[in-house]
Short mmCIF file of C-alpha atoms in Angstrom, two decimals:
data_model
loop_
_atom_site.label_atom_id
_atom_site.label_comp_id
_atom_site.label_asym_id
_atom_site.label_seq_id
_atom_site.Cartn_x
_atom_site.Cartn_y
_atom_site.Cartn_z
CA UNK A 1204 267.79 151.88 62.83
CA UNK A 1205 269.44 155.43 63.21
CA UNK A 1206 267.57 158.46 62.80
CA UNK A 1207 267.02 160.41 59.46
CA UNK A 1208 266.37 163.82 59.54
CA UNK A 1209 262.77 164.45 58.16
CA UNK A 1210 261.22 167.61 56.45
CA UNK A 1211 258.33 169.33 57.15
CA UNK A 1212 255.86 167.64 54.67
CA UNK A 1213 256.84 164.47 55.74
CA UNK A 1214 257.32 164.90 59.58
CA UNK A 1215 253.76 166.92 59.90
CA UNK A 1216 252.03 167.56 57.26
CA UNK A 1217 252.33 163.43 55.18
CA UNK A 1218 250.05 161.78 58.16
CA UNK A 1219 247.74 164.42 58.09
CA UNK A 1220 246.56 164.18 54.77
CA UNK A 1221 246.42 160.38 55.24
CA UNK A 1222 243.93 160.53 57.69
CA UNK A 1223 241.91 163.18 56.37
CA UNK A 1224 241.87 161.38 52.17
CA UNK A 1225 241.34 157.96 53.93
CA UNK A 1226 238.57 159.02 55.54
CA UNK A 1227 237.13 161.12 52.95
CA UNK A 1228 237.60 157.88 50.66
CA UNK A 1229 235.90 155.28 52.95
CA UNK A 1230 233.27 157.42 53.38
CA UNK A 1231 232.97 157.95 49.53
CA UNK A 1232 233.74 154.84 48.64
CA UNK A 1233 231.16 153.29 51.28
CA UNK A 1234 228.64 152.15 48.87
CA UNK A 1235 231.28 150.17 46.12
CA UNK A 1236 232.90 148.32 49.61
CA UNK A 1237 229.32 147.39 50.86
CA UNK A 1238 228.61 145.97 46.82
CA UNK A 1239 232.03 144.03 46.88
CA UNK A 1240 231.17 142.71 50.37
CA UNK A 1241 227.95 141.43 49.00
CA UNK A 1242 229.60 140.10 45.78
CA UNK A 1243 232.65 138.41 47.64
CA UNK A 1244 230.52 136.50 49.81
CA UNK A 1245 228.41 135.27 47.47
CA UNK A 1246 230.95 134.11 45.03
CA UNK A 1247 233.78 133.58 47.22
CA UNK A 1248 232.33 132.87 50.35
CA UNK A 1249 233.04 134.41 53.88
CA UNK A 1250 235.43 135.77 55.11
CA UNK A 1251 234.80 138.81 52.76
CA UNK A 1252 238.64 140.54 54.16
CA UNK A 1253 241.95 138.49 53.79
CA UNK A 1254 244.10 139.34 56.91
CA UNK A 1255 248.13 138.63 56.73
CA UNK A 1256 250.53 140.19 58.78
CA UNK A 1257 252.97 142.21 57.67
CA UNK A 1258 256.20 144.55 58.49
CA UNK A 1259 255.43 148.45 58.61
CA UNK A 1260 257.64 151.65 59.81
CA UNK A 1261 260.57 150.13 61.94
CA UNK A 1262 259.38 146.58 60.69
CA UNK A 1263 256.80 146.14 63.27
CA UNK A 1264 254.19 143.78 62.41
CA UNK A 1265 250.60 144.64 61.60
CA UNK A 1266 247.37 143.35 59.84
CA UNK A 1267 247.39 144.16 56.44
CA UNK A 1268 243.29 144.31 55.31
CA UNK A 1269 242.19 143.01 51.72
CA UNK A 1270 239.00 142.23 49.70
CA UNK A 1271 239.64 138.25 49.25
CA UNK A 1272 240.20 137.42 45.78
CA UNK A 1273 240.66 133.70 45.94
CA UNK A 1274 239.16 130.29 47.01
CA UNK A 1275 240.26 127.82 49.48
CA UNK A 1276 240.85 125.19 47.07
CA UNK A 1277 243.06 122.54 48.48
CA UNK A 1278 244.63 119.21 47.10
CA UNK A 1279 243.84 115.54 48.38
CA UNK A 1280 246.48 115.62 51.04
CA UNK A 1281 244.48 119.40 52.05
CA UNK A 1282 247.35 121.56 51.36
CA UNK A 1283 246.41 125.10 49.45
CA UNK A 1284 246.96 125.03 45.66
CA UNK A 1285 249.24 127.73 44.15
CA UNK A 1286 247.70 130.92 44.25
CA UNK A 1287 247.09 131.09 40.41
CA UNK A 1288 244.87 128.08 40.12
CA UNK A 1289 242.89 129.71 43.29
CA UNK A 1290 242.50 132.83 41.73
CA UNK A 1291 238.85 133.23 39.82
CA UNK A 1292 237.89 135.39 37.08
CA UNK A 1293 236.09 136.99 39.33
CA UNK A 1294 238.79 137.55 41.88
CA UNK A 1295 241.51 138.39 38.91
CA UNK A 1296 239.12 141.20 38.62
CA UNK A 1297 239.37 142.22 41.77
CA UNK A 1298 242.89 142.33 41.30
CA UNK A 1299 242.98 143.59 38.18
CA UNK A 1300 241.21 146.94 39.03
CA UNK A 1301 242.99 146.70 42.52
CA UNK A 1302 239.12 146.74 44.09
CA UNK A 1303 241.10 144.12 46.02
CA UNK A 1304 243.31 146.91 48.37
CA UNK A 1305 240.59 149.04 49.24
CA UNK A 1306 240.39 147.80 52.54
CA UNK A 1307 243.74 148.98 53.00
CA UNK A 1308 242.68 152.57 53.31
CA UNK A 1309 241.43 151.53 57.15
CA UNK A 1310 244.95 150.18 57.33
CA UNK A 1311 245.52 153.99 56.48
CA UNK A 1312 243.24 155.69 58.81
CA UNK A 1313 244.50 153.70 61.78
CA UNK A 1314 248.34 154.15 61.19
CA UNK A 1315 249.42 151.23 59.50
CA UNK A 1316 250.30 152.69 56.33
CA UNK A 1317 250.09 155.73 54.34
CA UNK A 1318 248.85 156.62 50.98
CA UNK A 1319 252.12 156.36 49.20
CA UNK A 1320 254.97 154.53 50.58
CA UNK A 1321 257.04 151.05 49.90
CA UNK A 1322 254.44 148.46 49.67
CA UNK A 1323 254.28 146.16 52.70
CA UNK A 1324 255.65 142.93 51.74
CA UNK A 1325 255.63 139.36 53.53
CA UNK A 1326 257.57 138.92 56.84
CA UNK A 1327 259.10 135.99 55.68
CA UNK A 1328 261.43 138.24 53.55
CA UNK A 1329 262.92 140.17 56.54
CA UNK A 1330 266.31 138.17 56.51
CA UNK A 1331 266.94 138.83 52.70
CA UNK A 1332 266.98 142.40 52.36
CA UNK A 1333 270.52 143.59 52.38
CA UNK A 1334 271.52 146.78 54.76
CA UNK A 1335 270.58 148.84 52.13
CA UNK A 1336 267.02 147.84 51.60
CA UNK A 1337 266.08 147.35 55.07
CA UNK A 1338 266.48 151.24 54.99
CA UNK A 1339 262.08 151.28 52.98
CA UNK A 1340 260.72 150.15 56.29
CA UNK A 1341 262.03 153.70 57.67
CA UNK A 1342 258.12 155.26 57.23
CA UNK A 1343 254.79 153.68 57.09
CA UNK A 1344 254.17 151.50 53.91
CA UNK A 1345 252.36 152.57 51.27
CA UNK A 1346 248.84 151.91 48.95
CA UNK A 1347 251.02 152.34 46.32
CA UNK A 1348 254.71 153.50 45.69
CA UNK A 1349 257.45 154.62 43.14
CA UNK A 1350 257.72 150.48 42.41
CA UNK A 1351 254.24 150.16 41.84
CA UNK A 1352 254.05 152.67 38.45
CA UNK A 1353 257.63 151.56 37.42
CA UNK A 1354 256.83 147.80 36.82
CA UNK A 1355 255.40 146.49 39.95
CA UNK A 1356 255.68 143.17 40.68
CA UNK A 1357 256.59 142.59 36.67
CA UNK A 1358 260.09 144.18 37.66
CA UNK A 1359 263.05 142.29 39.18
CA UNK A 1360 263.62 142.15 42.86
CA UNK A 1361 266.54 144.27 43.26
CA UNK A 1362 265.19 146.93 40.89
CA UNK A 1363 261.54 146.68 42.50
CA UNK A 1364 263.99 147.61 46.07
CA UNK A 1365 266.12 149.91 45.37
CA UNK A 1366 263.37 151.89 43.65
CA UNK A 1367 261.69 151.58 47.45
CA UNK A 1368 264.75 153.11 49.10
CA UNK A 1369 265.03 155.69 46.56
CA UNK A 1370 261.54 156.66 47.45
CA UNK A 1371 262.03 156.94 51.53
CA UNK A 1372 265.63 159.36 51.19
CA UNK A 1373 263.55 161.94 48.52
CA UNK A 1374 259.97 161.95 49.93
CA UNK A 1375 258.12 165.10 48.88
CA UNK A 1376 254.67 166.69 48.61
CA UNK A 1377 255.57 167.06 45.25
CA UNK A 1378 256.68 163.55 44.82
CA UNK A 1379 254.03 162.09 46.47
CA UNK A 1380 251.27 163.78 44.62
CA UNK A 1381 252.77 162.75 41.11
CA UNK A 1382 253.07 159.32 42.50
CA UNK A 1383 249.10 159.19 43.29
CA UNK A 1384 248.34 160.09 39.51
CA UNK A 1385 250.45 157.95 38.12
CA UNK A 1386 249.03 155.42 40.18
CA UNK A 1387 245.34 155.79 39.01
CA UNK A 1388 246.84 156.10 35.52
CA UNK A 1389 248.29 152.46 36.03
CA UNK A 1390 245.22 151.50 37.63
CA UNK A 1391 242.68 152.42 34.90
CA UNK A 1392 245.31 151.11 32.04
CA UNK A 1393 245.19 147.55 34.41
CA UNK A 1394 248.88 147.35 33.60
CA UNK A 1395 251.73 145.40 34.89
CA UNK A 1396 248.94 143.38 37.24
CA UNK A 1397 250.90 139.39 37.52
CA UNK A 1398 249.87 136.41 39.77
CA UNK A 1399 250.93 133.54 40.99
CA UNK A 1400 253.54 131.35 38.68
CA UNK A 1401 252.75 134.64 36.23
CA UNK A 1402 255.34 137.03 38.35
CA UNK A 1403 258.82 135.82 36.85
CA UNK A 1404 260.68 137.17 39.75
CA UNK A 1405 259.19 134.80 42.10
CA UNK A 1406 259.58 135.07 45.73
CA UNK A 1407 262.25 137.08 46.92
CA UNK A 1408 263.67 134.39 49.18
CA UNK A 1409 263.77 131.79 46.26
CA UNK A 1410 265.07 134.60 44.23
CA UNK A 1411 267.91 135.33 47.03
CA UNK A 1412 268.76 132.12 48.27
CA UNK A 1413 269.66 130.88 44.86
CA UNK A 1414 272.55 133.35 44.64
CA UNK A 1415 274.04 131.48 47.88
CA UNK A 1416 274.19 135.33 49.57
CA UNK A 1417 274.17 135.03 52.87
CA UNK A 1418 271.64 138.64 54.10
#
């Protein structure tokens, strides 16, 4: 990938205030995350954090860290069943309130990610982004990004990207600090939270490999 030409905010001054709001979060935060280890593992069972790996800045892999929010109900031959008929009340909650991504403020702290950025999607989907939209893995994925309070994963694929890439070629402080309001403002209003069969976009390599492109 070539080079883009970064400003000040984003070069210095972005990472910093990562490390120093993740922290102050975590440690704020400590005693809900010890409650919702408690309450996973007593309703979900152990382990308490989902792991799945996952393509950050320059599409290196990492371990993306969440709260599980669903069983490991399998069928008679002992494959998983679809994620929505794993999914509890309890664990739609989880979701629901996003209690599920807290964990991902360690991915934070560490490096993985940042507070606002493209969200880190599955690996698998590597080979179907065009040119274009290869362009959000340029910085560190995000908790949350311009998709997330513009429809999430309620909004078609290609508008759900390009809103990504828009994002990573007009980061700002400014920018950056709207996008964290409007992100609790989702969160509180639970909108535009789907699962499972209920996201009518699908998979973006079902949703890409239907139109016969070749990415």
């Amino acid at each position: 990938m070539e080079k883009r030409k970064k400003g000040i905010y984003e070069k210095y001054i972005k990472r910093l205030l990562d490390i120093i709001l993740s922290l102050i979060a975590i440690i704020v935060l400590s005693p809900l995350l010890l409650i919702l280890v408690i309450l996973i593992n007593i309703k979900l069972g152990s382990p308490v954090i989902f792991t799945q790996k996952r393509p950050g800045k320059d599409e290196k892999i990492f371990k993306l860290y969440k709260f599980r929010s669903m069983t490991d109900k399998r069928d008679e031959n002992g494959n998983l069943l679809p994620d929505d008929q794993r999914l509890t009340s309890f664990g739609r909650k989880l979701r629901s309130t996003s209690l599920d991504e807290l964990p991902e403020l360690f991915n934070i702290l560490k490096g993985d990610m940042s507070i606002i950025g493209p969200r880190p999607l599955l690996v698998e989907y590597l080979p179907y982004y065009t040119k274009e939209e290869h362009e959000r893995h340029r910085v560190r994925p995000g908790l949350s990004g311009l998709a997330q309070v513009n429809g999430r994963n309620a909004s078609k694929w290609d508008d759900r990207l390009a809103m990504d890439v828009k994002y990573v070629n007009n980061i700002t402080f400014i920018e950056d600090v709207k996008l964290v309001f409007l992100t609790m403002y989702k969160t509180i209003k639970r909108s535009d939270i789907l699962v499972g069969s209920e996201i009518p976009s699908g998979k973006l390599y079902d949703a890409r490999s239907k139109n016969g492109i070749n990415y």
